[in-house]
Amino acid sequence: MRIELDLQTVQGSIRDIPDFPKPGVVFKDITPLLADPAAFSTAVDAIVVSYGRGTIDKVVGIEARGFIIAAPVAYHFGAGFVPLRKVGKLPYDTISETYELEYGTETLEVHADAFEAGDRVLIVDDVLATGGTAKAACNLVEHSGATVAGLAFVIELEFLKGSAKLDGYDYMSLLQY
Ligand code: AMP
């Protein structure tokens, strides 16, 4: 799903960093967006208005930039915030999901008691690239007995076709490249 809003301020505040963290990758740096009050609030509001208050019980943020967007989204919904973290970072019992990266694998974890059965969960991250991270997040939510109500991203790198991994899920992105 796409939404029609004035997102020029948001778009103008994203900085491309060529060859970071490795040659050939254009890194979408959202730190100027976060530092700009209008851009930050517009990005958060655009996600919030795409889902209704009362439709989301928990907002998941994916380490680390996802946390920064997800937390104010959760606050606006009156929902809880749940962090999905890289392996070994969470202090209590966890469940984990390992997924393929371009080179090697990555593991995400969530606390075993983070969700109530039937919780309606919105997953939030800064960038949808190949979709592996987002799909792993969906799996963690569902293995916890909760329901993925949707996913929201500030940026979607359409040429990497991450949306193909999110078939059947309701997802939105504010900006597409
Ligand atoms: P993927 O699993 O390939 O969809 O990658 C998504 C994760 O990697 C997100 O958590 C993003 O923060 C990060 N990521 C991937 N590609 C980029 C990029 N070009 N710029 C910034 N972050 C990226």
Coordinates of C-alpha atoms and ligand atoms in Angstrom, one line a residue, residues 25-28 65 99 125-133 157, ligand 1:
V25 CA 26.0 -0.1 -1.7
V26 CA 24.3 3.3 -1.5
F27 CA 23.4 3.8 2.1
K28 CA 20.2 5.7 2.9
R65 CA 17.3 2.6 13.3
Y99 CA 17.8 -15.6 7.8
D125 CA 12.0 -0.2 10.1
D126 CA 13.8 2.5 8.3
V127 CA 14.6 0.7 5.0
L128 CA 13.0 -2.3 3.2
A129 CA 15.8 -3.7 1.0
T130 CA 15.8 -7.4 0.1
G131 CA 13.1 -8.0 2.7
G132 CA 14.9 -10.7 4.6
T133 CA 14.9 -8.8 7.8
L157 CA 14.5 0.1 -2.3
Ligands
AMP1 P1 17.0 -6.3 4.1 O1 16.9 -7.5 5.0 O2 17.9 -6.6 2.9 O3 15.6 -5.8 3.6 O4 17.7 -5.1 4.8 C1 17.0 -4.3 5.7 C2 17.9 -3.9 6.8 O5 19.2 -3.4 6.4 C3 17.2 -2.7 7.4 O6 17.2 -2.9 8.8 C4 18.0 -1.5 7.0 O7 18.3 -0.7 8.1 C5 19.3 -2.0 6.4 N1 19.6 -1.6 5.1 C6 19.7 -2.4 4.0 N2 20.0 -1.7 2.9 C7 20.2 -0.4 3.3 C8 20.6 0.8 2.6 N3 20.8 0.9 1.3 N4 20.6 2.0 3.4 C9 20.3 1.9 4.7 N5 20.0 0.8 5.4 C10 19.9 -0.3 4.7

